[in-house]
Short mmCIF file of C-alpha atoms in Angstrom, two decimals:
data_model
loop_
_atom_site.label_atom_id
_atom_site.label_comp_id
_atom_site.label_asym_id
_atom_site.label_seq_id
_atom_site.Cartn_x
_atom_site.Cartn_y
_atom_site.Cartn_z
CA MET A 1 171.53 90.26 127.69
CA THR A 2 169.04 92.41 129.60
CA THR A 3 168.05 90.69 133.17
CA LEU A 4 164.84 91.28 134.10
CA GLN A 5 164.33 93.14 138.09
CA HIS A 6 161.25 93.24 139.97
CA VAL A 7 161.58 95.62 142.23
CA SER A 8 158.92 97.43 144.63
CA GLY A 9 157.73 99.22 147.44
CA PRO A 10 157.65 98.55 151.04
CA GLU A 11 154.51 95.90 151.35
CA ALA A 12 153.37 97.83 154.85
CA ASN A 13 152.30 100.30 151.79
CA PRO A 14 150.42 98.71 148.55
CA THR A 15 150.17 102.07 147.23
CA GLY A 16 153.55 102.74 147.11
CA PRO A 17 155.52 102.69 143.37
CA VAL A 18 155.79 99.93 142.28
CA ARG A 19 158.63 98.54 139.41
CA PHE A 20 159.22 95.96 137.17
CA THR A 21 162.34 97.05 135.40
CA ALA A 22 164.30 95.42 132.19
CA ASN A 23 164.92 98.99 130.76
CA VAL A 24 167.15 101.88 131.89
CA GLY A 25 166.02 105.03 132.56
CA ARG A 26 165.56 108.05 129.90
CA ALA A 27 168.86 109.56 131.85
CA GLU A 28 170.96 106.83 131.69
CA ALA A 29 169.91 105.38 128.05
CA ARG A 30 170.53 108.99 126.67
CA GLU A 31 173.90 109.08 129.21
CA GLN A 32 174.45 105.31 126.78
CA LEU A 33 173.50 106.88 123.53
CA GLY A 34 176.01 110.14 123.92
CA SER A 35 179.03 108.75 125.62
CA ALA A 36 179.92 106.42 122.42
CA THR A 37 180.19 106.51 118.54
CA PHE A 38 178.16 103.70 117.49
CA ASP A 39 178.70 101.37 114.41
CA LEU A 40 175.29 102.20 113.36
CA LEU A 41 172.05 105.02 114.56
CA VAL A 42 168.67 103.70 113.14
CA ILE A 43 166.36 107.27 112.82
CA GLY A 44 162.92 105.88 112.58
CA GLY A 45 161.25 103.33 115.27
CA GLY A 46 159.23 101.42 112.82
CA ILE A 47 159.15 98.19 112.14
CA LEU A 48 162.08 98.78 108.89
CA GLY A 49 164.50 100.66 111.65
CA ILE A 50 163.27 98.14 114.25
CA SER A 51 164.03 94.46 112.15
CA THR A 52 167.63 96.45 111.20
CA ALA A 53 167.88 97.07 114.19
CA TRP A 54 167.88 94.08 115.66
CA HIS A 55 169.75 91.96 112.78
CA ALA A 56 172.89 94.41 113.41
CA ALA A 57 172.90 93.90 116.78
CA GLN A 58 173.22 90.09 116.21
CA SER A 59 175.66 90.97 113.97
CA GLY A 60 177.69 91.95 116.29
CA LEU A 61 177.92 95.57 115.46
CA ARG A 62 177.29 98.15 118.26
CA VAL A 63 173.38 99.94 117.34
CA ALA A 64 171.22 102.56 118.63
CA LEU A 65 167.81 102.95 117.46
CA VAL A 66 166.08 106.36 117.80
CA ASP A 67 162.71 107.96 116.96
CA ALA A 68 161.13 111.40 117.23
CA GLY A 69 157.63 109.27 118.63
CA ASP A 70 156.56 105.87 119.89
CA PHE A 71 158.31 102.50 118.21
CA ALA A 72 155.71 101.41 115.57
CA GLY A 73 154.28 104.54 116.33
CA ALA A 74 152.65 105.24 112.96
CA THR A 75 151.99 103.58 110.05
CA SER A 76 154.04 100.12 111.39
CA SER A 77 150.90 99.76 113.98
CA ALA A 78 148.50 101.41 111.70
CA SER A 79 148.38 98.39 108.85
CA SER A 80 146.05 96.22 108.53
CA LYS A 81 147.33 92.98 110.60
CA LEU A 82 148.49 90.53 107.95
CA LEU A 83 151.28 88.26 107.19
CA HIS A 84 150.26 86.97 103.68
CA GLY A 85 151.96 85.85 100.54
CA GLY A 86 149.92 88.36 98.80
CA LEU A 87 147.62 86.55 96.87
CA ARG A 88 147.05 89.35 93.33
CA TYR A 89 150.87 89.72 93.10
CA LEU A 90 149.77 86.18 90.73
CA GLN A 91 147.92 88.46 89.29
CA THR A 92 151.39 90.96 87.68
CA GLY A 93 152.75 86.79 87.55
CA ALA A 94 154.60 87.19 90.44
CA VAL A 95 154.76 83.55 91.50
CA LYS A 96 158.57 83.78 93.46
CA LEU A 97 157.58 86.97 95.31
CA VAL A 98 154.53 85.37 96.47
CA ALA A 99 156.37 82.42 97.15
CA GLU A 100 159.26 84.36 99.24
CA ASN A 101 156.56 86.25 101.02
CA HIS A 102 155.18 82.72 101.88
CA PHE A 103 158.11 81.61 103.01
CA GLU A 104 158.88 84.61 105.76
CA ARG A 105 154.91 84.15 106.78
CA ARG A 106 155.36 80.24 107.54
CA ALA A 107 158.74 81.10 109.36
CA VAL A 108 157.25 83.92 111.38
CA THR A 109 153.88 81.85 112.34
CA ARG A 110 155.76 78.93 113.32
CA GLN A 111 159.12 79.49 114.09
CA VAL A 112 159.81 82.67 115.48
CA ALA A 113 156.66 84.12 116.69
CA PRO A 114 153.94 81.42 117.22
CA HIS A 115 152.94 83.63 120.13
CA LEU A 116 152.16 86.40 118.79
CA SER A 117 150.73 85.17 115.05
CA ARG A 118 148.12 82.94 114.04
CA PRO A 119 147.50 81.39 110.91
CA LEU A 120 143.86 82.79 109.47
CA LYS A 121 141.44 81.48 106.90
CA PHE A 122 140.02 83.20 104.45
CA TYR A 123 137.39 83.15 102.13
CA LEU A 124 136.97 84.52 98.48
CA PRO A 125 133.68 84.76 97.66
CA VAL A 126 132.27 85.15 94.04
CA TYR A 127 128.78 86.87 93.25
CA LYS A 128 127.42 87.35 90.11
CA GLY A 129 129.03 90.24 88.05
CA GLY A 130 132.09 89.98 89.95
CA PRO A 131 134.94 90.77 88.64
CA HIS A 132 136.43 87.13 88.97
CA GLY A 133 134.76 84.52 87.74
CA ALA A 134 134.83 80.92 90.13
CA ALA A 135 137.18 79.22 87.91
CA LYS A 136 139.68 81.51 87.89
CA LEU A 137 139.61 82.05 91.44
CA GLY A 138 139.56 78.34 92.04
CA ALA A 139 142.74 78.36 90.10
CA GLY A 140 144.40 81.28 91.27
CA VAL A 141 143.91 80.19 95.51
CA PHE A 142 144.91 77.16 94.47
CA ALA A 143 147.81 77.97 92.89
CA TYR A 144 149.00 79.86 96.07
CA SER A 145 148.46 77.19 98.36
CA ALA A 146 151.07 75.37 95.86
CA LEU A 147 153.51 78.70 96.73
CA SER A 148 153.33 77.74 100.57
CA GLY A 149 153.28 74.04 99.95
CA PHE A 150 150.10 73.67 101.07
CA GLY A 151 151.43 73.96 104.78
CA ASP A 152 147.97 76.07 105.25
CA GLY A 153 145.95 73.24 103.20
CA VAL A 154 144.78 73.06 99.29
CA GLY A 155 143.36 76.22 98.12
CA HIS A 156 139.55 75.69 96.78
CA LEU A 157 136.38 76.58 96.14
CA LEU A 158 133.39 75.66 98.56
CA SER A 159 129.51 76.11 99.00
CA PRO A 160 127.93 79.46 99.53
CA ALA A 161 125.68 77.23 102.26
CA LYS A 162 128.81 75.61 103.93
CA ALA A 163 130.37 79.49 103.69
CA ARG A 164 127.86 80.97 105.61
CA ALA A 165 127.60 78.95 107.88
CA ALA A 166 131.56 79.41 109.03
CA VAL A 167 130.78 83.23 108.64
CA PRO A 168 127.20 84.14 109.69
CA GLU A 169 126.96 87.17 108.38
CA LEU A 170 128.13 86.92 105.00
CA ARG A 171 126.41 88.30 101.97
CA VAL A 172 124.38 85.28 100.82
CA LYS A 173 122.48 87.16 97.87
CA ASP A 174 124.13 86.14 94.27
CA LEU A 175 126.86 83.98 95.83
CA LYS A 176 127.99 81.42 93.24
CA ALA A 177 131.11 80.02 95.33
CA VAL A 178 133.82 81.01 97.79
CA ALA A 179 137.07 80.88 97.41
CA VAL A 180 139.42 79.34 100.40
CA TYR A 181 143.22 79.69 101.06
CA GLY A 182 145.53 80.34 104.16
CA ASP A 183 147.07 83.01 105.12
CA SER A 184 148.25 84.51 108.94
CA GLN A 185 147.78 87.30 111.60
CA MET A 186 149.22 88.96 113.92
CA ASN A 187 148.99 91.72 116.70
CA ASP A 188 151.94 94.27 114.56
CA ALA A 189 152.17 97.06 117.97
CA ARG A 190 152.82 93.85 119.86
CA MET A 191 154.97 92.20 116.88
CA ALA A 192 156.92 95.24 116.95
CA LEU A 193 157.34 95.89 120.43
CA MET A 194 159.25 92.00 120.85
CA THR A 195 161.57 92.82 117.67
CA THR A 196 162.97 95.78 119.62
CA ARG A 197 163.22 94.10 122.88
CA ALA A 198 165.19 91.30 120.91
CA ALA A 199 167.17 94.13 119.65
CA VAL A 200 167.71 94.79 123.27
CA GLU A 201 168.41 91.70 124.29
CA ALA A 202 171.09 91.36 121.11
CA GLY A 203 172.72 94.65 122.68
CA ALA A 204 171.18 97.86 120.97
CA SER A 205 171.07 100.91 122.72
CA VAL A 206 167.15 102.03 122.15
CA LEU A 207 165.22 105.61 122.94
CA ASN A 208 161.60 106.48 121.55
CA TYR A 209 160.44 110.09 121.48
CA ALA A 210 163.52 111.56 121.01
CA GLU A 211 163.80 113.77 117.58
CA VAL A 212 166.73 114.52 115.34
CA THR A 213 167.14 118.15 115.28
CA GLY A 214 170.53 118.06 112.76
CA LEU A 215 172.55 116.25 111.40
CA ARG A 216 176.30 115.59 112.52
CA PHE A 217 179.35 115.50 109.41
CA THR A 218 182.76 115.15 109.53
CA ASP A 219 184.54 115.99 106.29
CA GLY A 220 181.30 115.91 104.39
CA ARG A 221 180.04 112.04 106.13
CA VAL A 222 176.87 112.26 107.78
CA THR A 223 178.19 110.71 111.60
CA GLY A 224 175.87 111.00 113.95
CA ALA A 225 172.76 113.31 114.00
CA ASP A 226 171.44 116.06 117.30
CA LEU A 227 168.49 115.08 118.88
CA ARG A 228 165.82 116.26 121.98
CA ASP A 229 164.20 113.96 124.38
CA LYS A 230 160.33 115.14 123.57
CA VAL A 231 159.82 113.83 127.40
CA ASP A 232 161.57 116.38 129.10
CA GLY A 233 163.35 118.83 126.22
CA THR A 234 166.64 117.71 127.00
CA GLU A 235 168.98 117.75 123.74
CA PHE A 236 172.04 115.46 123.25
CA GLY A 237 173.69 113.80 120.21
CA VAL A 238 174.52 110.57 118.97
CA ASN A 239 178.06 109.66 117.02
CA ALA A 240 178.27 106.18 114.70
CA HIS A 241 179.99 105.63 111.83
CA VAL A 242 177.14 104.41 109.78
CA VAL A 243 173.28 106.40 110.19
CA LEU A 244 170.39 104.82 108.30
CA ASN A 245 167.74 106.47 107.87
CA ALA A 246 164.48 103.98 108.52
CA THR A 247 161.62 106.94 109.33
CA GLY A 248 159.35 105.51 106.94
CA PRO A 249 156.66 108.88 105.35
CA TRP A 250 159.25 111.16 106.79
CA VAL A 251 162.56 109.82 104.53
CA ASP A 252 162.82 112.19 102.37
CA HIS A 253 162.83 115.29 105.28
CA LEU A 254 165.62 113.22 106.84
CA ARG A 255 167.02 113.26 103.42
CA ARG A 256 166.75 116.85 102.92
CA MET A 257 168.44 117.53 106.41
CA GLU A 258 171.54 115.60 104.56
CA ASP A 259 171.45 117.45 100.97
CA ARG A 260 168.86 119.92 101.04
CA GLY A 261 168.74 119.32 96.77
CA ALA A 262 167.51 116.51 97.51
CA ASP A 263 165.35 114.72 95.05
CA PRO A 264 162.14 113.63 95.85
CA SER A 265 162.12 109.63 96.12
CA ILE A 266 158.87 108.44 98.04
CA ARG A 267 154.96 109.09 97.30
CA LEU A 268 152.95 108.13 100.08
CA SER A 269 149.46 106.51 100.05
CA LYS A 270 146.85 106.59 102.80
CA GLY A 271 145.24 102.79 103.97
CA ALA A 272 142.32 103.09 106.40
CA HIS A 273 140.91 101.12 108.54
CA LEU A 274 137.20 100.72 111.10
CA VAL A 275 137.29 98.41 113.81
CA LEU A 276 134.12 97.05 114.78
CA LYS A 277 131.86 95.52 117.37
CA ARG A 278 131.22 91.81 116.08
CA THR A 279 127.21 90.84 115.79
CA ALA A 280 128.78 87.25 115.54
CA ASP A 281 131.53 84.47 115.60
CA TRP A 282 133.50 84.87 112.96
CA GLY A 283 134.98 81.41 111.99
CA ALA A 284 137.03 82.41 108.95
CA ALA A 285 137.66 86.49 107.45
CA LEU A 286 136.07 87.99 104.41
CA ALA A 287 138.86 88.98 101.45
CA THR A 288 136.22 90.35 98.30
CA PRO A 289 137.31 91.59 95.46
CA VAL A 290 136.27 95.36 94.65
CA ASP A 291 137.47 95.78 91.11
CA LYS A 292 140.63 93.78 88.95
CA TYR A 293 143.41 94.57 91.34
CA ARG A 294 141.96 95.59 94.78
CA ILE A 295 140.41 93.52 97.53
CA THR A 296 138.53 94.32 99.98
CA PHE A 297 138.89 92.88 104.11
CA ALA A 298 136.65 91.72 106.41
CA LEU A 299 139.00 89.92 109.49
CA PRO A 300 137.48 88.80 112.45
CA TRP A 301 140.31 90.50 114.71
CA GLU A 302 140.99 91.13 118.93
CA ASP A 303 137.46 89.90 119.29
CA MET A 304 136.44 92.62 116.62
CA LEU A 305 136.04 92.86 112.93
CA LEU A 306 138.91 94.88 111.22
CA LEU A 307 137.89 96.70 107.94
CA GLY A 308 139.80 98.21 105.13
CA THR A 309 140.98 99.06 103.17
CA THR A 310 141.17 102.61 101.33
CA ASP A 311 144.07 103.39 98.81
CA GLU A 312 145.11 106.94 97.89
CA VAL A 313 147.41 108.91 96.95
CA TYR A 314 148.05 110.99 100.28
CA GLU A 315 150.33 114.73 100.22
CA GLY A 316 149.88 116.32 103.38
CA ASP A 317 151.63 115.68 106.32
CA PRO A 318 152.47 112.65 107.53
CA GLY A 319 151.67 113.02 111.26
CA GLN A 320 148.30 114.63 110.71
CA VAL A 321 147.11 111.77 108.59
CA SER A 322 143.49 110.38 110.18
CA PRO A 323 140.21 108.33 108.47
CA THR A 324 138.15 110.66 106.89
CA LYS A 325 133.87 110.40 106.43
CA ALA A 326 134.82 109.96 102.96
CA ASP A 327 136.30 106.69 104.06
CA PHE A 328 134.20 105.72 106.33
CA LYS A 329 131.59 105.81 104.00
CA GLN A 330 134.30 103.83 101.28
CA ILE A 331 135.24 101.34 103.47
CA LEU A 332 131.53 100.61 104.74
CA ASP A 333 130.34 100.59 101.18
CA GLU A 334 133.13 97.85 99.99
CA ALA A 335 132.08 95.84 102.92
CA SER A 336 129.12 95.52 102.22
CA LEU A 337 129.93 93.77 98.67
CA SER A 338 129.88 90.44 101.46
CA VAL A 339 128.64 91.72 104.89
CA ARG A 340 125.04 91.65 105.68
CA SER A 341 123.98 94.93 107.14
CA GLN A 342 122.82 94.50 110.29
CA GLN A 343 127.21 93.81 111.47
CA LEU A 344 127.94 97.00 108.74
CA ASN A 345 125.75 99.91 111.72
CA PRO A 346 127.58 102.88 112.30
CA GLU A 347 126.81 102.44 115.66
CA LEU A 348 129.06 99.13 116.36
CA ILE A 349 132.39 101.19 114.79
CA THR A 350 135.12 101.26 117.99
CA TYR A 351 137.70 103.14 116.10
CA ALA A 352 139.59 104.10 113.30
CA PHE A 353 142.78 104.47 112.75
CA ALA A 354 144.78 105.60 109.04
CA GLY A 355 148.60 104.79 107.76
CA LEU A 356 150.58 105.76 105.33
CA ARG A 357 152.45 102.73 102.86
CA VAL A 358 155.28 104.74 101.33
CA LEU A 359 156.20 103.45 97.87
CA PRO A 360 158.35 103.83 95.41
CA GLY A 361 158.45 107.69 92.81
CA GLY A 362 156.60 107.57 89.94
CA PRO A 363 153.53 107.79 87.97
CA GLY A 364 150.79 105.54 88.31
CA ALA A 365 147.94 104.39 90.49
CA THR A 366 148.49 103.52 94.25
CA ALA A 367 146.98 100.36 94.10
CA LYS A 368 149.16 99.05 90.96
CA ALA A 369 152.43 99.69 92.99
CA LYS A 370 155.41 97.49 93.96
CA ARG A 371 155.18 97.39 98.08
CA GLU A 372 159.04 96.98 97.58
CA THR A 373 162.21 98.14 99.60
CA VAL A 374 164.25 100.50 97.85
CA VAL A 375 167.87 101.34 99.46
CA THR A 376 169.36 104.94 98.37
CA GLU A 377 172.84 106.02 99.32
CA GLY A 378 173.05 109.99 100.11
CA ARG A 379 175.67 112.36 99.34
CA GLY A 380 176.66 112.40 102.33
CA GLY A 381 176.96 108.07 102.91
CA MET A 382 173.84 108.02 104.78
CA LEU A 383 171.16 105.59 103.90
CA SER A 384 167.66 105.59 103.26
CA VAL A 385 165.69 102.52 103.50
CA ALA A 386 161.86 103.25 102.98
CA GLY A 387 159.25 100.89 101.49
CA GLY A 388 158.36 96.59 101.62
CA LYS A 389 155.70 94.72 103.37
CA TRP A 390 155.10 93.78 107.44
CA THR A 391 155.14 89.92 106.11
CA THR A 392 158.83 90.61 105.32
CA PHE A 393 160.02 92.36 107.90
CA ARG A 394 162.77 90.36 108.87
CA HIS A 395 163.96 89.77 105.04
CA ILE A 396 164.31 93.66 105.06
CA GLY A 397 166.64 93.87 107.55
CA ARG A 398 168.40 91.51 106.19
CA THR A 399 168.99 92.87 103.57
CA VAL A 400 169.71 96.53 104.32
CA MET A 401 172.76 94.96 106.08
CA LYS A 402 173.71 93.47 103.19
CA LYS A 403 174.02 96.51 102.16
CA LEU A 404 175.63 98.31 104.55
CA ALA A 405 178.31 95.77 104.69
CA ALA A 406 179.20 96.88 101.59
CA LEU A 407 179.39 100.07 101.34
CA PRO A 408 182.52 102.26 100.30
CA GLY A 409 184.79 104.33 103.43
CA TYR A 410 184.17 102.96 106.95
CA SER A 411 183.13 99.11 105.65
CA LEU A 412 180.58 97.96 108.95
CA GLY A 413 181.64 93.92 106.74
CA GLN A 414 184.80 94.41 108.59
CA GLU A 415 183.06 94.61 112.18
CA MET A 416 179.70 92.09 111.54
CA GLU A 417 179.72 89.27 111.37
CA PRO A 418 178.44 87.92 107.95
CA MET A 419 174.49 87.87 108.00
CA ALA A 420 174.76 83.88 106.51
CA ASN A 421 175.96 82.87 109.81
CA LEU A 422 173.45 83.92 111.63
CA PRO A 423 170.09 81.66 112.59
CA HIS A 424 167.83 82.50 109.93
CA ARG A 425 165.10 81.57 112.21
CA LEU A 426 165.69 83.50 115.12
CA PRO A 427 162.96 83.76 118.05
CA LEU A 428 160.69 87.03 119.51
CA PRO A 429 161.21 87.26 122.97
CA GLY A 430 158.45 84.66 125.00
CA ILE A 431 158.44 82.61 122.39
CA ALA A 432 156.32 79.81 123.30
CA ASN A 433 152.92 77.61 122.56
CA PRO A 434 150.11 79.87 123.35
CA HIS A 435 147.74 77.10 124.51
CA ALA A 436 149.86 75.90 126.90
CA VAL A 437 150.61 79.72 127.58
CA ALA A 438 147.16 79.99 128.52
CA HIS A 439 146.41 76.59 129.61
CA ARG A 440 149.20 77.19 132.76
CA LEU A 441 148.21 80.36 133.35
CA LEU A 442 144.83 79.02 134.28
CA SER A 443 145.89 75.40 136.23
CA ASP A 444 146.66 75.16 139.77
CA GLY A 445 150.28 74.50 139.08
CA GLY A 446 150.91 77.74 137.21
CA ALA A 447 148.50 80.73 137.74
CA PRO A 448 149.38 82.98 140.56
CA LEU A 449 146.10 84.63 139.95
CA PRO A 450 143.77 82.19 141.36
CA ASN A 451 140.90 84.44 139.91
CA LEU A 452 142.36 85.08 136.44
CA GLY A 453 139.51 84.81 133.97
CA GLU A 454 139.81 83.37 130.59
CA ASP A 455 140.00 85.53 128.44
CA THR A 456 142.57 86.88 130.25
CA ALA A 457 144.77 84.11 130.30
CA LYS A 458 144.62 83.78 126.38
CA HIS A 459 145.23 87.39 126.03
CA LEU A 460 147.88 87.17 128.11
CA ALA A 461 149.25 83.96 126.07
CA THR A 462 148.72 85.82 123.12
CA HIS A 463 150.03 88.84 123.45
CA TYR A 464 153.51 88.32 125.73
CA GLY A 465 154.45 84.54 125.41
CA SER A 466 155.52 83.11 127.97
CA LEU A 467 156.44 86.13 129.38
CA ALA A 468 152.24 86.19 130.45
CA PHE A 469 153.94 84.69 133.54
CA ASP A 470 156.08 87.84 134.43
CA ILE A 471 152.76 90.06 134.49
CA THR A 472 151.26 87.46 136.78
CA ARG A 473 153.51 87.20 138.65
CA LEU A 474 153.93 90.83 139.48
CA ALA A 475 150.17 91.33 139.46
CA GLY A 476 150.50 88.32 142.08
CA GLU A 477 152.26 90.48 144.75
CA HIS A 478 150.01 93.01 144.59
CA PRO A 479 147.18 92.33 143.94
CA GLU A 480 145.82 95.75 143.04
CA LEU A 481 147.28 95.13 139.89
CA ALA A 482 145.14 91.89 138.77
CA GLU A 483 142.23 94.09 138.81
CA ARG A 484 141.06 94.35 135.02
CA VAL A 485 141.71 98.28 133.72
CA HIS A 486 138.24 98.03 132.34
CA PRO A 487 135.59 95.08 133.14
CA ASP A 488 135.22 94.92 129.63
CA ALA A 489 138.11 94.13 128.54
CA PRO A 490 140.60 91.78 128.99
CA GLU A 491 143.96 93.35 129.95
CA ILE A 492 144.88 93.61 133.99
CA MET A 493 146.55 96.54 135.74
CA ALA A 494 149.99 94.40 135.48
CA GLN A 495 150.48 95.07 131.80
CA VAL A 496 150.59 99.50 132.52
CA VAL A 497 153.32 98.78 134.77
CA TYR A 498 154.93 96.19 132.59
CA ALA A 499 154.67 98.40 129.79
CA ARG A 500 155.79 101.65 132.01
CA ASP A 501 159.00 99.76 132.67
CA VAL A 502 160.16 96.54 130.33
CA GLU A 503 158.21 98.38 126.71
CA TRP A 504 159.33 101.79 126.97
CA ALA A 505 155.84 103.31 127.52
CA GLU A 506 155.78 106.91 127.71
CA THR A 507 151.76 107.97 127.31
CA ALA A 508 148.64 106.94 127.87
CA ASP A 509 147.96 106.47 124.03
CA ASP A 510 151.34 104.82 124.07
CA VAL A 511 149.59 102.38 126.41
CA LEU A 512 146.40 102.30 125.42
CA ARG A 513 146.89 102.05 121.42
CA ARG A 514 149.93 99.54 121.12
CA ARG A 515 150.41 97.61 124.15
CA THR A 516 147.21 96.92 124.92
CA THR A 517 143.78 96.79 122.91
CA LEU A 518 141.58 99.04 124.81
CA MET A 519 141.17 102.06 122.70
CA ILE A 520 140.97 100.03 119.37
CA ARG A 521 137.74 98.66 121.64
CA GLY A 522 136.82 101.60 122.11
CA LEU A 523 137.29 101.29 126.04
CA ASP A 524 139.71 104.41 126.59
CA THR A 525 137.12 106.11 128.97
CA PRO A 526 138.33 109.41 131.14
CA GLU A 527 138.52 106.78 134.14
CA VAL A 528 140.43 104.11 131.93
CA ARG A 529 143.41 106.79 131.19
CA ALA A 530 143.43 108.37 134.74
CA LYS A 531 143.74 105.07 136.02
CA VAL A 532 146.60 104.39 133.80
CA GLN A 533 148.50 107.33 133.60
CA ALA A 534 148.22 107.66 137.42
CA LEU A 535 150.66 104.48 136.88
CA LEU A 536 152.44 106.08 134.54
CA ASP A 537 153.07 108.86 137.14
CA ARG A 538 154.20 106.66 139.22
CA LYS A 539 158.04 106.03 137.87
#
């Protein structure tokens, strides 16, 4: 297991280097990756690759994980931030799927990562002339909550007046009723980073910004990859008995490295979101039917409001996906079905982002396509995994492991501990009651920072769990790190050092977009970027 070590410069020189390290440097990481033959090389540091690496390392395999960009740097940090059962799947009769999704959602929210996720009440408004009636939606949310074992309460109908009391920005004109149900919410980037850390603590070797330039073959079988460190240009390689392609939207690109004639296996759907400042407190989220199949969300998230999402075929470069003016208009127009106009003022928008859903290849509208995981084996024996839902990231990892255990030739099943023998609810690092952590951070006996604000204590508790004490301890020893990165955000400078030394942050965007919430709040000013970059440069 990784041991945390606090290494700092001389106390007499407060401007000297401050290090709080749990990870090896890039040169040492490359040496580890290049000097051994791994049982499994996972290419792709999105949540599917991260989860598989975590489960593989827990199974006793020697695992390497690399990504051409940052961990969770693409689609895995561009989701709707939900852990949910999938209410719309009930329309297709996928009762078993919804029940399985609820099981995973409850496990993550209650046992695996209660410090990184939380229950969230949803209001599903029923308007005059809408695509669904009150009776149908009332029955639907009751069945939905039953499939969750009523663990989030009983799905029911609520009057417009009571719903408006909880969500002041709810549009009440032509509102007939509101169906109520429960799901869960998370910060997807933080969840992915903690899962990466769990994989490392289980023994995996990881490196971000390591681009695959070619695959290695032995007797026609894929047995590793050649890579280039995008930070300093160093070229190196990794040998492995089995290679897993978990590159998400780029999965077919890597498949064609294995077999130039490989047919396309996936199609892509773009989902765009907007983040806005809130004009009022929200006691629940809104899930508003747009048509028979689609729902638009208005989600209170990170003290902001998250709107979306779109669902349209995307055929461009996955690395260039971004929201368009048409996406902005569509999201705001659809939100206006249930949200009052004063909350939808474009001047309140602080950030916009887009991700790509990886769907099985085939005809039909993307909105109707199943969000299923597909595992295929290529001509050279490389496995490729694509698709699936954030909610079931643990289940996907276990599914891929079972596939790996059954591979012909070099069988990982001979090397790994059977999945059935592993705990099914292994917690992520920092697991703790976030309310208790926040209380201790603010109490006289538990806080090394006398002026820690309540918002910062809550933020640290819900993004790091018990690991928040490492950050406040660092800030207590170096007072300049107790300062806020921006006066209007809860983050403190110690989190930047922690991101650099413990969470693989290489760029200012890594810190501002995925290790903290500064970018989504619209607070990544030139001054903030300069402060962050100055700390990143002190390696």
